[in-house]
Amino acid sequence: MLEEVLWRMGQQSRVLQELRREIMPVWDDNAAREVDSRYLNSHAADDERLLEQLHLQDESLDQSASQMTAAQEEGRRAEEQAVEVMEQLRFANQDLQGAYGHYDVYARYHADARGKFPQVQSLIREANASCG
């Protein structure tokens, strides 16, 4: 849409400048030169700068739209990865809970085994004494 407006503005500007060139030989008096120098020359320069800046703005808007689309895509992928990370974190927490449970069992068996060392040592001494 903006491109169409820019094209029309460019066309209108070209038509105006062509008309000025065509009537210059006919419209050549002090009043015409005054209007030309005071209004129309500055209009031509301003029009050219305006069209140039509008084209730059149009390009910037196109680039912004592309970058916005890319950013949205990256955001979508980040959300997907966050879901995956949360799922893996849930699995890791489940595994960790299982590991804590296994550690508790290990600690209990280890304490039981250490508690039986004096009895085992006593039995070994008794066995050694009866063999010797």
mmCIF file of C-alpha atoms in Angstrom:
data_model
loop_
_atom_site.group_PDB
_atom_site.id
_atom_site.type_symbol
_atom_site.label_atom_id
_atom_site.label_comp_id
_atom_site.label_asym_id
_atom_site.label_seq_id
_atom_site.Cartn_x
_atom_site.Cartn_y
_atom_site.Cartn_z
ATOM 1 C CA MET A 1 0.000 0.000 0.000
ATOM 2 C CA LEU A 2 2.759 2.472 0.915
ATOM 3 C CA GLU A 3 4.611 1.547 -2.256
ATOM 4 C CA GLU A 4 1.540 2.466 -4.293
ATOM 5 C CA VAL A 5 1.216 5.818 -2.511
ATOM 6 C CA LEU A 6 4.918 6.510 -3.080
ATOM 7 C CA TRP A 7 4.589 5.638 -6.741
ATOM 8 C CA ARG A 8 1.598 7.995 -7.127
ATOM 9 C CA MET A 9 3.430 10.794 -5.297
ATOM 10 C CA GLY A 10 6.451 10.281 -7.549
ATOM 11 C CA GLN A 11 4.229 10.387 -10.624
ATOM 12 C CA GLN A 12 2.527 13.594 -9.472
ATOM 13 C CA SER A 13 5.878 15.196 -8.749
ATOM 14 C CA ARG A 14 7.227 14.238 -12.179
ATOM 15 C CA VAL A 15 4.091 15.572 -13.881
ATOM 16 C CA LEU A 16 4.433 18.879 -12.005
ATOM 17 C CA GLN A 17 8.113 19.221 -12.914
ATOM 18 C CA GLU A 18 7.415 18.358 -16.576
ATOM 19 C CA LEU A 19 4.623 20.932 -16.649
ATOM 20 C CA ARG A 20 6.986 23.552 -15.202
ATOM 21 C CA ARG A 21 9.578 22.784 -17.902
ATOM 22 C CA GLU A 22 6.941 22.967 -20.639
ATOM 23 C CA ILE A 23 5.495 26.325 -19.554
ATOM 24 C CA MET A 24 8.836 27.920 -18.693
ATOM 25 C CA PRO A 25 9.306 29.469 -22.167
ATOM 26 C CA VAL A 26 5.718 30.793 -22.116
ATOM 27 C CA TRP A 27 5.538 31.825 -18.478
ATOM 28 C CA ASP A 28 8.657 33.955 -18.317
ATOM 29 C CA ASP A 29 8.066 37.231 -16.561
ATOM 30 C CA ASN A 30 9.036 38.708 -13.192
ATOM 31 C CA ALA A 31 5.960 37.349 -11.429
ATOM 32 C CA ALA A 32 6.534 33.858 -12.838
ATOM 33 C CA ARG A 33 10.199 33.932 -11.813
ATOM 34 C CA GLU A 34 9.174 35.110 -8.317
ATOM 35 C CA VAL A 35 6.651 32.276 -7.905
ATOM 36 C CA ASP A 36 9.136 29.818 -9.366
ATOM 37 C CA SER A 37 12.015 30.816 -7.098
ATOM 38 C CA ARG A 38 9.897 31.347 -4.010
ATOM 39 C CA TYR A 39 7.648 28.285 -4.134
ATOM 40 C CA LEU A 40 8.135 25.849 -6.972
ATOM 41 C CA ASN A 41 11.932 25.393 -6.776
ATOM 42 C CA SER A 42 11.769 24.683 -3.056
ATOM 43 C CA HIS A 43 8.784 22.399 -3.662
ATOM 44 C CA ALA A 44 10.811 20.346 -6.143
ATOM 45 C CA ALA A 45 13.733 19.984 -3.704
ATOM 46 C CA ASP A 46 11.441 19.206 -0.770
ATOM 47 C CA ASP A 47 9.468 16.739 -2.864
ATOM 48 C CA GLU A 48 12.624 14.892 -3.877
ATOM 49 C CA ARG A 49 13.848 14.665 -0.266
ATOM 50 C CA LEU A 50 10.383 13.643 0.928
ATOM 51 C CA LEU A 51 10.126 10.818 -1.602
ATOM 52 C CA GLU A 52 13.641 9.636 -0.788
ATOM 53 C CA GLN A 53 12.910 9.590 2.949
ATOM 54 C CA LEU A 54 9.572 7.854 2.425
ATOM 55 C CA HIS A 55 11.287 5.160 0.353
ATOM 56 C CA LEU A 56 13.841 4.707 3.146
ATOM 57 C CA GLN A 57 11.006 4.482 5.663
ATOM 58 C CA ASP A 58 9.237 1.901 3.519
ATOM 59 C CA GLU A 59 12.419 -0.187 3.359
ATOM 60 C CA SER A 60 12.851 0.161 7.131
ATOM 61 C CA LEU A 61 9.276 -0.967 7.699
ATOM 62 C CA ASP A 62 9.847 -3.999 5.468
ATOM 63 C CA GLN A 63 13.031 -4.848 7.365
ATOM 64 C CA SER A 64 11.245 -4.355 10.689
ATOM 65 C CA ALA A 65 8.458 -6.680 9.594
ATOM 66 C CA SER A 66 10.992 -9.332 8.581
ATOM 67 C CA GLN A 67 12.863 -8.941 11.849
ATOM 68 C CA MET A 68 9.606 -9.088 13.805
ATOM 69 C CA THR A 69 8.679 -12.329 12.041
ATOM 70 C CA ALA A 70 12.124 -13.757 12.789
ATOM 71 C CA ALA A 71 11.851 -12.663 16.442
ATOM 72 C CA GLN A 72 8.421 -14.264 16.749
ATOM 73 C CA GLU A 73 9.790 -17.491 15.271
ATOM 74 C CA GLU A 74 12.709 -17.432 17.703
ATOM 75 C CA GLY A 75 10.271 -16.786 20.553
ATOM 76 C CA ARG A 76 8.153 -19.747 19.481
ATOM 77 C CA ARG A 77 11.236 -21.981 19.340
ATOM 78 C CA ALA A 78 12.356 -20.719 22.752
ATOM 79 C CA GLU A 79 8.937 -21.607 24.175
ATOM 80 C CA GLU A 80 9.159 -25.099 22.672
ATOM 81 C CA GLN A 81 12.614 -25.570 24.159
ATOM 82 C CA ALA A 82 11.433 -24.257 27.533
ATOM 83 C CA VAL A 83 8.654 -26.874 27.504
ATOM 84 C CA GLU A 84 11.251 -29.547 26.722
ATOM 85 C CA VAL A 85 13.534 -28.290 29.508
ATOM 86 C CA MET A 86 10.641 -28.321 31.982
ATOM 87 C CA GLU A 87 9.787 -31.891 30.970
ATOM 88 C CA GLN A 88 13.405 -32.989 31.408
ATOM 89 C CA LEU A 89 13.538 -31.162 34.758
ATOM 90 C CA ARG A 90 10.457 -33.062 35.891
ATOM 91 C CA PHE A 91 12.121 -36.350 34.908
ATOM 92 C CA ALA A 92 15.328 -35.313 36.679
ATOM 93 C CA ASN A 93 13.368 -34.487 39.849
ATOM 94 C CA GLN A 94 11.682 -37.890 39.693
ATOM 95 C CA ASP A 95 15.059 -39.577 39.279
ATOM 96 C CA LEU A 96 16.450 -37.509 42.144
ATOM 97 C CA GLN A 97 13.604 -38.549 44.430
ATOM 98 C CA GLY A 98 14.317 -42.174 43.520
ATOM 99 C CA ALA A 99 18.022 -41.642 44.207
ATOM 100 C CA TYR A 100 17.251 -40.149 47.637
ATOM 101 C CA GLY A 101 15.101 -43.193 48.391
ATOM 102 C CA HIS A 102 17.925 -45.540 47.350
ATOM 103 C CA TYR A 103 20.392 -43.546 49.434
ATOM 104 C CA ASP A 104 18.144 -43.868 52.483
ATOM 105 C CA VAL A 105 18.023 -47.652 51.997
ATOM 106 C CA TYR A 106 21.811 -47.726 51.566
ATOM 107 C CA ALA A 107 22.328 -45.634 54.729
ATOM 108 C CA ARG A 108 20.060 -47.971 56.727
ATOM 109 C CA TYR A 109 21.819 -51.149 55.472
ATOM 110 C CA HIS A 110 25.225 -49.554 55.981
ATOM 111 C CA ALA A 111 24.335 -48.595 59.578
ATOM 112 C CA ASP A 112 23.007 -52.104 60.202
ATOM 113 C CA ALA A 113 26.175 -53.639 58.786
ATOM 114 C CA ARG A 114 28.445 -51.368 60.860
ATOM 115 C CA GLY A 115 26.387 -52.165 63.950
ATOM 116 C CA LYS A 116 27.063 -55.882 63.400
ATOM 117 C CA PHE A 117 30.879 -55.470 63.136
ATOM 118 C CA PRO A 118 31.477 -55.886 66.908
ATOM 119 C CA GLN A 119 29.382 -59.072 66.925
ATOM 120 C CA VAL A 120 31.227 -60.431 63.848
ATOM 121 C CA GLN A 121 34.593 -59.603 65.416
ATOM 122 C CA SER A 122 33.508 -61.346 68.624
ATOM 123 C CA LEU A 123 32.452 -64.440 66.678
ATOM 124 C CA ILE A 124 35.735 -64.440 64.769
ATOM 125 C CA ARG A 125 37.684 -64.249 68.080
ATOM 126 C CA GLU A 126 35.637 -67.088 69.533
ATOM 127 C CA ALA A 127 36.232 -69.170 66.405
ATOM 128 C CA ASN A 128 39.945 -68.462 66.538
ATOM 129 C CA ALA A 129 40.098 -69.323 70.224
ATOM 130 C CA SER A 130 38.320 -72.645 69.740
ATOM 131 C CA CYS A 131 40.562 -73.614 66.799
ATOM 132 C CA GLY A 132 43.786 -72.867 68.453
#
